[in-house]
Amino acid sequence: MSPIISQQIELELGNIGALTISPDGRRLYVGRHSSEDQTRENIAVFTIDPESGALSNKRLYRDSDQPLPLTYTTSKPSLRPRAVVTSLLVAPRYRKLYIGTRLEDTAIRPAYLLSIYDLDDAGEILPETLRSYRAIADNLPNPIGIQCMAMHPQRDMLYMAGGAWNAVRFYQLNAQGEPLGTAPTAVTINGNPKTSIAISPDGSRMYLGTAPATLQIVALVEGVPQNPPLRSLQVPELALADAYLRFVHTPQA
């Protein structure tokens, strides 16, 4: 099967770091890949025409309630720090948009790299509800951000991975989808840093993409990832030293 490109659209956002569509297919959420804009308006929402698929009515929102530092804390005095949106996740059961980010200045602590918006019944962002949370404990070394996220299908748990670290992090959530605690729990999974994550529909397995072009299958016990992985499968055609597997899990794959 060869993909057919029906249209190409200039969104006027620069490079795109993440995107996702609302469950009803009527909204497209987009995150800028890299921006030094001090307003941090790096999340765009577009209305999707249900017939043509055309995008319209761009709205901009902040990616964090934290200010973007004016200068680096490390050895780059000539550069301005940038914010990078790396992952977007819509959770219909909580009516929330979860935003994963990283900062090019990786020494900043606390690292409030997870942000959440409430959504209205139509999936529109409620801008006054923005709040940000730690994505790592303060004592961890840099560089660490969020590269991918997934939600447990039955339990109130949000998983995060990426940022040059081979651990999977997770927050227990309350019934409204809000993180419990001040920092996520981290479970180290053997192998290289993780770049892609998905959970099986029955909630018993976690799938992780890593290098070299490797898919790891991890058991979940009460939602907690178990190390070592059950299996590690390599894709020979992609098995280069720097080939990190990125994938999407579909229920009928």
Coordinates of C-alpha atoms in Angstrom, one line a residue:
M1 CA 0.0 0.0 0.0
S2 CA 1.4 3.4 -1.0
P3 CA 0.2 6.5 1.0
I4 CA -1.6 9.2 -1.0
I5 CA -1.0 12.8 0.1
S6 CA -4.3 14.6 -0.3
Q7 CA -3.0 18.0 0.7
Q8 CA 0.0 19.8 2.2
I9 CA -0.7 22.7 4.5
E10 CA 1.7 25.3 5.8
L11 CA 0.8 25.8 9.5
E12 CA 3.2 28.7 10.1
L13 CA 4.5 27.1 13.2
G14 CA 8.0 26.2 12.2
N15 CA 9.0 22.6 12.8
I16 CA 6.4 20.4 14.4
G17 CA 7.5 18.3 17.4
A18 CA 4.2 16.5 18.1
L19 CA 0.6 16.3 17.0
T20 CA -2.6 14.4 17.8
I21 CA -6.3 14.5 16.8
S22 CA -9.3 14.7 19.1
P23 CA -11.3 11.5 19.3
D24 CA -14.2 12.9 17.3
G25 CA -11.8 13.9 14.5
R26 CA -12.7 17.6 14.6
R27 CA -9.6 19.1 16.2
L28 CA -5.9 18.9 15.5
Y29 CA -3.5 19.7 18.3
V30 CA 0.0 20.6 17.3
G31 CA 3.2 21.4 19.3
R32 CA 6.2 23.4 18.0
H33 CA 9.4 21.5 17.9
S34 CA 11.6 24.4 19.1
S35 CA 10.8 27.9 20.2
E36 CA 12.5 30.7 22.1
D37 CA 9.2 32.7 22.3
Q38 CA 8.9 34.0 25.8
T39 CA 5.1 33.7 25.8
R40 CA 5.6 29.9 25.3
E41 CA 2.6 29.9 22.9
N42 CA 3.8 26.6 21.4
I43 CA 0.5 24.7 21.2
A44 CA -1.8 25.3 18.3
V45 CA -5.3 23.9 17.9
F46 CA -7.0 23.8 14.4
T47 CA -10.6 23.0 13.5
I48 CA -10.9 20.1 11.0
D49 CA -13.6 20.2 8.4
P50 CA -15.3 16.8 8.7
E51 CA -16.0 16.6 4.9
S52 CA -12.8 18.0 3.3
G53 CA -10.3 17.6 6.2
A54 CA -9.3 21.3 5.7
L55 CA -7.8 23.1 8.7
S56 CA -9.0 26.5 9.9
N57 CA -9.2 28.8 12.9
K58 CA -5.8 28.4 14.4
R59 CA -5.7 29.1 18.2
L60 CA -2.4 29.4 20.2
Y61 CA -1.9 28.3 23.8
R62 CA 1.1 28.1 26.2
D63 CA 2.9 24.8 26.6
S64 CA 3.7 25.4 30.3
D65 CA 2.8 27.7 33.2
Q66 CA 6.6 28.1 33.9
P67 CA 8.5 31.0 32.4
L68 CA 11.1 30.3 29.8
P69 CA 14.5 31.3 31.2
L70 CA 16.2 34.3 29.6
T71 CA 19.7 32.8 29.8
Y72 CA 21.2 29.3 30.1
T73 CA 22.2 28.0 33.5
T74 CA 25.1 26.1 31.8
S75 CA 27.8 27.1 29.4
K76 CA 25.9 28.7 26.5
P77 CA 25.8 32.4 27.4
S78 CA 25.4 33.5 23.8
L79 CA 22.2 31.5 23.2
R80 CA 18.7 31.9 24.4
P81 CA 17.0 28.8 25.8
R82 CA 14.3 27.1 23.8
A83 CA 11.3 25.1 24.7
V84 CA 10.5 21.9 22.7
V85 CA 7.1 20.2 22.6
T86 CA 7.8 16.5 22.2
S87 CA 4.6 14.7 23.0
L88 CA 0.8 15.3 23.0
L89 CA -1.8 13.0 24.5
V90 CA -5.6 13.5 24.6
A91 CA -7.4 11.5 27.4
P92 CA -11.2 11.5 26.6
R93 CA -12.1 9.9 29.9
Y94 CA -10.6 12.8 31.8
R95 CA -11.3 15.5 29.2
K96 CA -7.6 16.5 29.3
L97 CA -4.7 17.3 27.0
Y98 CA -1.3 16.1 28.4
I99 CA 1.8 17.9 27.0
G100 CA 5.3 16.6 27.2
T101 CA 8.2 19.0 26.7
R102 CA 11.9 19.4 27.2
L103 CA 14.1 22.4 27.6
E104 CA 17.4 22.8 25.7
D105 CA 18.8 24.0 29.0
T106 CA 18.8 20.6 30.6
A107 CA 20.2 21.7 34.0
I108 CA 17.0 23.5 35.0
R109 CA 15.5 22.1 38.2
P110 CA 12.7 21.6 39.2
A111 CA 12.0 20.2 35.7
Y112 CA 8.3 21.0 35.2
L113 CA 8.1 19.3 31.8
L114 CA 4.6 17.8 32.0
S115 CA 1.7 20.2 31.5
I116 CA -2.1 19.6 31.5
Y117 CA -5.1 21.5 30.1
D118 CA -8.7 20.7 30.8
L119 CA -10.9 20.3 27.6
D120 CA -14.5 21.3 27.2
D121 CA -17.2 18.9 25.9
A122 CA -16.1 19.7 22.3
G123 CA -12.4 19.1 23.0
E124 CA -11.5 22.8 23.1
I125 CA -8.7 23.9 25.4
L126 CA -9.7 25.8 28.5
P127 CA -6.7 28.2 28.8
E128 CA -7.2 29.1 32.4
T129 CA -6.7 25.5 33.5
L130 CA -3.0 25.2 32.5
R131 CA -0.8 23.7 35.2
S132 CA 2.6 22.0 35.1
Y133 CA 4.2 19.1 37.0
R134 CA 7.6 17.6 37.5
A135 CA 8.6 15.0 34.9
I136 CA 11.6 13.8 37.0
A137 CA 12.9 13.9 40.5
D138 CA 15.1 17.0 41.2
N139 CA 18.3 14.9 41.9
L140 CA 18.5 13.2 38.5
P141 CA 21.2 14.2 36.1
N142 CA 20.6 15.9 32.8
P143 CA 19.6 15.6 30.0
I144 CA 16.1 14.3 30.7
G145 CA 12.8 15.3 29.2
I146 CA 9.6 13.6 27.9
Q147 CA 9.7 12.1 24.5
C148 CA 6.6 9.9 24.6
M149 CA 3.5 9.3 26.7
A150 CA 0.8 6.7 27.1
M151 CA -2.2 6.1 29.3
H152 CA -3.2 2.8 30.9
P153 CA -6.5 1.7 29.4
Q154 CA -8.1 0.7 32.8
R155 CA -6.0 2.2 35.6
D156 CA -5.5 5.8 36.4
M157 CA -1.9 5.9 35.3
L158 CA 0.1 8.1 32.9
Y159 CA 3.4 6.8 31.5
M160 CA 6.3 8.9 30.2
A161 CA 9.6 7.9 28.7
G162 CA 12.5 9.4 26.7
G163 CA 15.1 12.1 27.4
A164 CA 18.2 10.0 27.0
W165 CA 17.2 7.7 29.9
N166 CA 16.3 4.0 29.9
A167 CA 13.7 4.4 32.6
V168 CA 9.9 4.5 32.3
R169 CA 8.3 7.1 34.5
F170 CA 4.6 7.0 35.7
Y171 CA 2.2 9.1 37.7
Q172 CA -0.7 7.6 39.5
L173 CA -3.7 9.8 38.7
N174 CA -6.8 10.7 40.7
A175 CA -10.3 10.2 39.3
Q176 CA -10.0 13.5 37.4
G177 CA -6.7 12.7 35.7
E178 CA -4.5 14.8 38.0
P179 CA -1.1 13.5 39.0
L180 CA -0.7 12.3 42.6
G181 CA 2.5 13.1 44.4
T182 CA 5.3 15.7 43.6
A183 CA 7.3 13.6 41.1
P184 CA 6.7 10.5 39.0
T185 CA 7.9 7.0 39.9
A186 CA 10.7 5.7 37.7
V187 CA 11.4 2.1 36.8
T188 CA 14.6 1.3 34.9
I189 CA 14.2 -1.1 31.9
N190 CA 17.2 -2.8 30.6
G191 CA 18.7 -1.5 27.3
N192 CA 19.0 1.9 25.7
P193 CA 16.9 5.0 26.2
K194 CA 13.2 4.7 25.2
T195 CA 11.7 6.7 22.4
S196 CA 8.3 5.3 21.9
I197 CA 5.7 3.7 24.2
A198 CA 2.3 2.0 23.9
I199 CA 0.1 -0.1 26.2
S200 CA -1.9 -3.2 25.1
P201 CA -5.7 -2.8 25.2
D202 CA -6.0 -5.2 28.1
G203 CA -3.4 -3.3 30.1
S204 CA -1.1 -6.3 30.6
R205 CA 1.8 -5.4 28.3
M206 CA 3.9 -2.3 27.6
Y207 CA 5.7 -1.9 24.3
L208 CA 8.8 0.2 24.1
G209 CA 10.8 1.4 21.1
T210 CA 14.6 1.8 21.6
A211 CA 17.9 1.3 19.9
P212 CA 19.3 -0.4 17.9
A213 CA 15.9 -0.6 16.2
T214 CA 14.5 -2.7 19.0
L215 CA 11.0 -3.4 20.3
Q216 CA 10.8 -4.4 23.9
I217 CA 7.7 -6.1 25.4
V218 CA 7.4 -5.5 29.2
A219 CA 4.9 -7.0 31.6
L220 CA 2.7 -4.8 33.7
V221 CA 1.7 -5.9 37.2
E222 CA -1.0 -3.7 38.6
G223 CA 0.2 -1.2 36.0
V224 CA 3.8 -1.2 37.1
P225 CA 6.5 -2.1 34.5
Q226 CA 8.5 -5.2 35.3
N227 CA 12.3 -5.4 34.5
P228 CA 13.8 -7.3 32.6
P229 CA 11.6 -7.2 29.5
L230 CA 9.7 -10.3 28.5
R231 CA 11.1 -10.1 25.0
S232 CA 13.3 -7.8 22.9
L233 CA 12.8 -8.0 19.1
Q234 CA 15.1 -6.3 16.6
V235 CA 14.1 -5.1 13.2
P236 CA 17.1 -6.2 11.0
E237 CA 16.4 -3.7 8.3
L238 CA 16.8 -0.9 10.8
A239 CA 19.5 -2.3 13.0
L240 CA 22.0 0.6 12.9
A241 CA 23.8 1.9 15.9
D242 CA 21.7 5.1 16.0
A243 CA 18.3 3.6 14.8
Y244 CA 15.7 4.2 17.5
L245 CA 12.4 2.5 16.8
R246 CA 9.3 4.7 16.7
F247 CA 6.0 3.0 16.3
V248 CA 2.2 3.2 16.8
H249 CA 0.3 0.3 18.5
T250 CA -3.0 -0.6 16.9
P251 CA -5.5 -3.0 18.7
Q252 CA -5.8 -5.2 15.6
A253 CA -2.2 -5.2 14.4

